[in-house]
């Protein structure tokens, strides 16, 4: 093999994305300050194109004719193009620029209504994909959707993916008041009740089928999980996510049937998954004996993991507490967070910055399980930071805040792509050669970006730390620049490190066991809430549709959009069926519902507390 | 009457005969037989419950488990189900997934 010749630089090029803030432009040379504070030069050519960041549903915003005008100092730019290796270092040629904001005007994704508009588009995509222009009939629902939204060949309806879609639709209604979205949420909730529910009257619990195969004439019930990690077991996370849409719909409507199913499932967690001696929740139970210790569970026998302990809170428990104000749910939240701060951080000498995720029954770490071994899911760490900060809103504890802030400060150096932006997926917990190696790849998945955006928004909102706010903005910019599918609709599951959609295997799908309409909708819902109320301190309207038989404790509709510290957010005004309504408590954020023979249309305007409220 | 179970065949059907009172202590026996029954990839699974006096919820879950592991389109029939069993199957959401033939009262 001979050495590199003069033409080698051309032939060894690759293409990549560089992210940074414009420092200055010198002719066709643009100096950027990268996310990790390095100066790089990007070279424009005669064919470099540019666009402004745009939302789903918005037309392409071409700025190619005025690139120089757009390259104002302080603007965050994603520059993609060939990289040539030269003696003096890499030469970055810009093929395409995405302008993500950050200079004089407000970041585009912080415009009031940005996330609400995105959620509206997502709801339209999933409604169209599942039901076309027909009436909403969940008999037509299929879990697997191709990239375009077309149904794939597998004829399975998974409980969790229906519930995740229901969550997305109920959240759409909360922000928009769109009755079509609520119809989907209510019919989906009813379908889960009628087709996916297993009532055990002796034990007084409810559990949920994994799903139904509707290939034949009859429903083929899938009882135990069909997936490799959980095969022939009932995993806690499937039962947890079965509630995600039900609880969000219950928040809106107060439906007593939904509440009964929710309460029965919480009893399932407490009776069969909970470890009353050492705390936490087991990750799997046997489908017949309902024991977490059954030999049939194999590597999942007597195990606890991040999902079985930590997913209760974001998936349903915060929302159930918000809807009911019930102390028992606050205590359950406290228990899960106490377990997290006690057992998940690695306090060993030279411990990993990442939490531990899998445990034996006695909480000794399990570093031998399946794909996890001693590895970290970056998004789980961010999810912990986000939810610990939420918990601060109702039960502040020093330990909660300390771990949340510690993770918030540490994760960028170990989980963030500081050259291109965006958050990685699975990495080794223990560094070698000065880095936490990627386990499978350096791709980025949509849901982990969500965790980052929400974690840093709430960290910024509650601490006022500018670094946290910068991470929130940069994470949101990357997500909006690369994950939105402007051609087919929806959101990409995975992008390559440089932001190009990865459309292979299950990751090419818009609907699958791992993806429906939860994370992307939750991001839209809470990013709108946090941005409006915590960052820009603006009011926000929320919509509810309590039925005449709504079963809320004390018949009080609780309208707080998320868990906030007492007095941080107040209820400013209420309308019922379009008319001003005065029977509400501004500081408790509750509305005493009037008697009614039909569902009520309640609009609640909440805002950050200010001097008027003191 | 204590619980007994046996596996046999009738024509193209695999027949699981259940008798007596199924308690938690008997569930492993039933589960083993269910595994055998579905492992044979039957064209039809007939559960003969005419002599079944009672069963614990874990027994219903065994039947749910059996139904899942039959190939889609394979018929599962519960023959001679008592009203209690029919109700338990209904609460379990299984009556849309299998044919339940209730026991007729003696004249």
CSV table of N, CA and C in Angstrom, one decimal, chain A residues 59-162:
chain,number,residue,atom,x,y,z
A,59,UNK,N,-44.3,25.8,5.3
A,59,UNK,CA,-43.5,25.6,4.0
A,59,UNK,C,-42.0,25.8,4.2
A,60,UNK,N,-41.3,25.2,3.2
A,60,UNK,CA,-39.8,25.4,3.2
A,60,UNK,C,-39.5,26.9,3.2
A,61,UNK,N,-38.6,27.3,4.1
A,61,UNK,CA,-38.3,28.7,4.3
A,61,UNK,C,-36.9,29.0,3.7
A,62,UNK,N,-36.8,29.2,2.4
A,62,UNK,CA,-35.6,29.3,1.7
A,62,UNK,C,-34.9,30.7,2.0
A,63,UNK,N,-33.7,30.7,2.4
A,63,UNK,CA,-32.9,31.9,2.5
A,63,UNK,C,-31.7,31.9,1.7
A,64,UNK,N,-31.6,31.0,0.7
A,64,UNK,CA,-30.4,30.9,-0.1
A,64,UNK,C,-30.0,32.3,-0.7
A,65,UNK,N,-30.9,33.0,-1.3
A,65,UNK,CA,-30.5,34.3,-1.9
A,65,UNK,C,-29.9,35.3,-1.0
A,66,UNK,N,-30.1,35.2,0.3
A,66,UNK,CA,-29.6,36.2,1.2
A,66,UNK,C,-28.8,35.5,2.4
A,67,UNK,N,-28.0,34.5,2.1
A,67,UNK,CA,-27.3,33.8,3.1
A,67,UNK,C,-26.4,34.8,3.9
A,68,UNK,N,-25.8,35.7,3.3
A,68,UNK,CA,-24.9,36.6,4.0
A,68,UNK,C,-25.6,37.4,5.0
A,69,UNK,N,-26.9,37.8,4.7
A,69,UNK,CA,-27.7,38.6,5.6
A,69,UNK,C,-28.1,37.8,6.8
A,70,UNK,N,-28.3,36.5,6.6
A,70,UNK,CA,-28.7,35.7,7.7
A,70,UNK,C,-27.6,35.3,8.6
A,71,UNK,N,-26.4,35.4,8.2
A,71,UNK,CA,-25.3,34.9,9.0
A,71,UNK,C,-24.9,36.0,10.0
A,72,UNK,N,-25.8,36.4,10.8
A,72,UNK,CA,-25.5,37.5,11.8
A,72,UNK,C,-25.0,36.8,13.1
A,73,UNK,N,-24.1,37.6,13.7
A,73,UNK,CA,-23.5,37.0,14.9
A,73,UNK,C,-24.5,36.6,16.0
A,74,UNK,N,-24.3,35.5,16.6
A,74,UNK,CA,-25.2,34.9,17.6
A,74,UNK,C,-26.2,33.9,17.1
A,75,UNK,N,-26.3,33.8,15.7
A,75,UNK,CA,-27.3,32.9,15.2
A,75,UNK,C,-26.7,31.5,15.2
A,76,UNK,N,-27.5,30.5,15.7
A,76,UNK,CA,-27.1,29.1,15.7
A,76,UNK,C,-27.4,28.5,14.3
A,77,UNK,N,-26.3,27.9,13.8
A,77,UNK,CA,-26.4,27.3,12.5
A,77,UNK,C,-26.0,25.9,12.5
A,78,UNK,N,-26.7,25.1,11.8
A,78,UNK,CA,-26.3,23.7,11.5
A,78,UNK,C,-25.8,23.7,10.1
A,79,UNK,N,-24.5,23.4,9.9
A,79,UNK,CA,-23.9,23.4,8.6
A,79,UNK,C,-23.5,22.0,8.2
A,80,UNK,N,-24.1,21.6,7.0
A,80,UNK,CA,-23.8,20.2,6.6
A,80,UNK,C,-23.1,20.3,5.2
A,81,UNK,N,-22.1,19.4,5.1
A,81,UNK,CA,-21.4,19.4,3.8
A,81,UNK,C,-20.1,18.5,3.9
A,82,UNK,N,-19.4,18.5,2.8
A,82,UNK,CA,-18.2,17.6,2.8
A,82,UNK,C,-17.1,18.2,3.7
A,83,UNK,N,-16.3,17.3,4.3
A,83,UNK,CA,-15.2,17.7,5.1
A,83,UNK,C,-13.9,17.1,4.5
A,84,UNK,N,-13.0,17.9,4.1
A,84,UNK,CA,-11.8,17.4,3.5
A,84,UNK,C,-10.7,17.4,4.6
A,85,UNK,N,-9.9,16.4,4.6
A,85,UNK,CA,-8.8,16.3,5.6
A,85,UNK,C,-7.6,17.0,4.9
A,86,UNK,N,-7.1,18.1,5.5
A,86,UNK,CA,-6.0,18.8,4.9
A,86,UNK,C,-4.9,18.8,6.0
A,87,UNK,N,-3.7,19.2,5.6
A,87,UNK,CA,-2.6,19.2,6.5
A,87,UNK,C,-2.8,20.1,7.7
A,88,UNK,N,-3.5,21.2,7.5
A,88,UNK,CA,-3.7,22.1,8.6
A,88,UNK,C,-5.0,21.8,9.3
A,89,UNK,N,-5.6,20.8,9.0
A,89,UNK,CA,-6.8,20.4,9.7
A,89,UNK,C,-8.0,20.2,8.7
A,90,UNK,N,-9.1,19.8,9.3
A,90,UNK,CA,-10.3,19.6,8.4
A,90,UNK,C,-10.8,20.9,7.8
A,91,UNK,N,-11.2,20.8,6.5
A,91,UNK,CA,-11.7,21.9,5.7
A,91,UNK,C,-13.2,21.6,5.6
A,92,UNK,N,-14.0,22.5,6.2
A,92,UNK,CA,-15.5,22.3,6.2
A,92,UNK,C,-16.1,23.1,5.1
A,93,UNK,N,-16.7,22.3,4.2
A,93,UNK,CA,-17.5,23.0,3.1
A,93,UNK,C,-18.9,22.9,3.3
A,94,UNK,N,-19.6,24.0,3.3
A,94,UNK,CA,-21.0,24.1,3.6
A,94,UNK,C,-21.9,23.8,2.4
A,95,UNK,N,-22.6,22.7,2.4
A,95,UNK,CA,-23.5,22.4,1.3
A,95,UNK,C,-24.9,23.0,1.6
A,96,UNK,N,-25.3,22.9,2.9
A,96,UNK,CA,-26.6,23.3,3.3
A,96,UNK,C,-26.5,23.9,4.7
A,97,UNK,N,-27.2,25.0,4.9
A,97,UNK,CA,-27.2,25.6,6.3
A,97,UNK,C,-28.7,25.6,6.8
A,98,UNK,N,-28.9,25.3,8.1
A,98,UNK,CA,-30.1,25.5,8.7
A,98,UNK,C,-29.9,26.5,9.8
A,99,UNK,N,-30.7,27.6,9.7
A,99,UNK,CA,-30.6,28.7,10.6
A,99,UNK,C,-31.7,28.5,11.7
A,100,UNK,N,-31.1,28.3,12.9
A,100,UNK,CA,-32.0,27.9,14.0
A,100,UNK,C,-32.4,29.0,15.0
A,101,UNK,N,-32.0,30.2,14.7
A,101,UNK,CA,-32.3,31.3,15.6
A,101,UNK,C,-31.3,31.6,16.6
A,102,UNK,N,-31.6,32.3,17.6
A,102,UNK,CA,-30.7,32.6,18.7
A,102,UNK,C,-30.1,33.9,18.7
A,103,UNK,N,-30.2,34.7,17.6
A,103,UNK,CA,-29.6,36.0,17.5
A,103,UNK,C,-30.6,37.0,18.2
A,104,UNK,N,-31.0,38.1,17.5
A,104,UNK,CA,-31.8,39.1,18.1
A,104,UNK,C,-33.2,38.7,18.4
A,105,UNK,N,-33.8,38.0,17.6
A,105,UNK,CA,-35.2,37.7,17.8
A,105,UNK,C,-35.4,36.4,18.6
A,106,UNK,N,-36.6,36.1,19.1
A,106,UNK,CA,-36.9,34.9,19.9
A,106,UNK,C,-36.5,33.7,19.1
A,107,UNK,N,-36.1,32.6,19.8
A,107,UNK,CA,-35.8,31.4,19.1
A,107,UNK,C,-37.1,30.9,18.5
A,108,UNK,N,-37.1,30.4,17.2
A,108,UNK,CA,-38.4,30.0,16.6
A,108,UNK,C,-39.2,29.0,17.4
A,109,UNK,N,-38.5,28.1,18.1
A,109,UNK,CA,-39.2,27.0,18.8
A,109,UNK,C,-39.7,27.6,20.2
A,110,UNK,N,-39.4,28.8,20.5
A,110,UNK,CA,-39.9,29.4,21.7
A,110,UNK,C,-41.0,30.4,21.4
A,111,UNK,N,-41.4,30.5,20.1
A,111,UNK,CA,-42.6,31.3,19.8
A,111,UNK,C,-43.8,30.7,20.4
A,112,UNK,N,-44.7,31.5,21.0
A,112,UNK,CA,-45.9,30.9,21.6
A,112,UNK,C,-46.7,30.2,20.6
A,113,UNK,N,-47.0,28.9,20.9
A,113,UNK,CA,-47.8,28.1,19.9
A,113,UNK,C,-46.9,27.2,19.0
A,114,UNK,N,-45.6,27.4,19.0
A,114,UNK,CA,-44.8,26.5,18.2
A,114,UNK,C,-45.1,25.0,18.5
A,115,UNK,N,-45.0,24.7,19.7
A,115,UNK,CA,-45.1,23.2,20.1
A,115,UNK,C,-46.6,22.8,19.9
A,116,UNK,N,-47.5,23.7,20.2
A,116,UNK,CA,-48.9,23.4,20.0
A,116,UNK,C,-49.2,23.1,18.6
A,117,UNK,N,-48.7,23.9,17.7
A,117,UNK,CA,-48.9,23.7,16.3
A,117,UNK,C,-48.3,22.4,15.8
A,118,UNK,N,-47.1,22.1,16.4
A,118,UNK,CA,-46.5,20.8,16.0
A,118,UNK,C,-47.3,19.6,16.5
A,119,UNK,N,-47.9,19.7,17.7
A,119,UNK,CA,-48.8,18.7,18.2
A,119,UNK,C,-50.0,18.5,17.4
A,120,UNK,N,-50.6,19.6,16.9
A,120,UNK,CA,-51.7,19.6,16.1
A,120,UNK,C,-51.4,18.8,14.8
A,121,UNK,N,-50.3,19.1,14.2
A,121,UNK,CA,-49.8,18.4,13.0
A,121,UNK,C,-49.7,16.9,13.3
A,122,UNK,N,-49.0,16.5,14.4
A,122,UNK,CA,-48.8,15.1,14.7
A,122,UNK,C,-50.2,14.4,14.9
A,123,UNK,N,-51.1,15.1,15.6
A,123,UNK,CA,-52.4,14.5,15.8
A,123,UNK,C,-53.1,14.2,14.4
A,124,UNK,N,-53.0,15.2,13.5
A,124,UNK,CA,-53.6,15.0,12.2
A,124,UNK,C,-52.9,13.8,11.5
A,125,UNK,N,-51.6,13.7,11.6
A,125,UNK,CA,-50.9,12.6,10.9
A,125,UNK,C,-51.4,11.2,11.5
A,126,UNK,N,-51.4,11.1,12.8
A,126,UNK,CA,-51.8,9.8,13.3
A,126,UNK,C,-53.3,9.5,13.2
A,127,UNK,N,-54.1,10.5,13.2
A,127,UNK,CA,-55.5,10.3,13.0
A,127,UNK,C,-55.7,9.8,11.5
A,128,UNK,N,-55.1,10.5,10.6
A,128,UNK,CA,-55.2,10.1,9.2
A,128,UNK,C,-54.6,8.7,8.9
A,129,UNK,N,-53.5,8.4,9.6
A,129,UNK,CA,-52.8,7.1,9.3
A,129,UNK,C,-53.7,6.0,9.8
A,130,UNK,N,-54.3,6.2,11.0
A,130,UNK,CA,-55.1,5.0,11.6
A,130,UNK,C,-56.5,4.9,11.0
A,131,UNK,N,-57.1,6.1,10.7
A,131,UNK,CA,-58.5,6.0,10.4
A,131,UNK,C,-58.9,6.7,9.0
A,132,UNK,N,-57.9,7.2,8.4
A,132,UNK,CA,-58.2,7.9,7.1
A,132,UNK,C,-59.2,9.0,7.3
A,133,UNK,N,-60.1,9.1,6.4
A,133,UNK,CA,-61.2,10.1,6.5
A,133,UNK,C,-62.4,9.5,7.2
A,134,UNK,N,-62.3,8.3,7.6
A,134,UNK,CA,-63.5,7.6,8.1
A,134,UNK,C,-63.7,8.0,9.6
A,135,UNK,N,-64.8,7.5,10.1
A,135,UNK,CA,-65.1,7.7,11.5
A,135,UNK,C,-64.1,6.9,12.3
A,136,UNK,N,-63.9,7.4,13.5
A,136,UNK,CA,-62.8,6.8,14.4
A,136,UNK,C,-63.3,5.5,14.9
A,137,UNK,N,-62.7,4.4,14.4
A,137,UNK,CA,-63.0,3.0,14.9
A,137,UNK,C,-61.7,2.3,15.2
A,138,UNK,N,-61.5,2.0,16.5
A,138,UNK,CA,-60.2,1.4,16.8
A,138,UNK,C,-60.1,0.0,16.4
A,139,UNK,N,-61.2,-0.6,15.9
A,139,UNK,CA,-61.0,-1.9,15.2
A,139,UNK,C,-60.1,-1.8,14.0
A,140,UNK,N,-59.9,-0.6,13.4
A,140,UNK,CA,-59.0,-0.3,12.3
A,140,UNK,C,-57.6,-0.1,12.7
A,141,UNK,N,-57.4,0.1,14.0
A,141,UNK,CA,-56.1,0.5,14.5
A,141,UNK,C,-55.0,-0.6,14.3
A,142,UNK,N,-53.8,-0.2,13.9
A,142,UNK,CA,-52.7,-1.1,13.8
A,142,UNK,C,-51.5,-0.5,14.4
A,143,UNK,N,-50.7,-1.2,15.1
A,143,UNK,CA,-49.5,-0.7,15.8
A,143,UNK,C,-48.5,-0.2,14.8
A,144,UNK,N,-48.2,-1.0,13.7
A,144,UNK,CA,-47.1,-0.8,12.8
A,144,UNK,C,-47.6,0.2,11.7
A,145,UNK,N,-46.9,1.3,11.6
A,145,UNK,CA,-47.1,2.2,10.5
A,145,UNK,C,-45.8,2.4,9.7
A,146,UNK,N,-45.9,2.4,8.4
A,146,UNK,CA,-44.7,2.8,7.6
A,146,UNK,C,-44.3,4.2,7.8
A,147,UNK,N,-43.3,4.6,7.1
A,147,UNK,CA,-42.8,6.0,7.2
A,147,UNK,C,-43.8,7.0,6.8
A,148,UNK,N,-44.6,6.6,5.8
A,148,UNK,CA,-45.6,7.5,5.2
A,148,UNK,C,-46.9,7.6,6.1
A,149,UNK,N,-47.0,6.6,7.0
A,149,UNK,CA,-48.2,6.5,7.8
A,149,UNK,C,-49.1,5.3,7.3
A,150,UNK,N,-48.7,4.8,6.2
A,150,UNK,CA,-49.5,3.6,5.7
A,150,UNK,C,-49.3,2.4,6.7
A,151,UNK,N,-50.4,1.7,6.8
A,151,UNK,CA,-50.3,0.5,7.7
A,151,UNK,C,-49.4,-0.6,7.2
A,152,UNK,N,-48.6,-1.2,8.0
A,152,UNK,CA,-47.7,-2.3,7.6
A,152,UNK,C,-48.5,-3.6,7.6
A,153,UNK,N,-47.9,-4.7,7.3
A,153,UNK,CA,-48.6,-5.9,7.2
A,153,UNK,C,-48.9,-6.6,8.5
A,154,UNK,N,-48.2,-6.4,9.5
A,154,UNK,CA,-48.4,-7.0,10.8
A,154,UNK,C,-49.8,-6.6,11.4
A,155,UNK,N,-50.6,-7.5,11.7
A,155,UNK,CA,-52.0,-7.2,12.0
A,155,UNK,C,-52.2,-7.2,13.6
A,156,UNK,N,-51.4,-6.4,14.2
A,156,UNK,CA,-51.4,-6.4,15.7
A,156,UNK,C,-51.8,-5.0,16.2
A,157,UNK,N,-52.6,-5.1,17.3
A,157,UNK,CA,-53.0,-3.9,18.0
A,157,UNK,C,-52.4,-4.0,19.4
A,158,UNK,N,-51.3,-3.3,19.7
A,158,UNK,CA,-50.7,-3.4,21.0
A,158,UNK,C,-51.4,-2.4,22.0
A,159,UNK,N,-51.6,-2.9,23.2
A,159,UNK,CA,-52.3,-2.0,24.2
A,159,UNK,C,-51.5,-0.7,24.4
A,160,UNK,N,-50.2,-0.8,24.5
A,160,UNK,CA,-49.4,0.3,24.9
A,160,UNK,C,-49.4,1.4,23.8
A,161,UNK,N,-49.4,0.9,22.5
A,161,UNK,CA,-49.3,1.9,21.4
A,161,UNK,C,-50.7,2.6,21.3
A,162,UNK,N,-51.7,1.9,21.5
A,162,UNK,CA,-53.1,2.5,21.5
A,162,UNK,C,-53.1,3.6,22.6
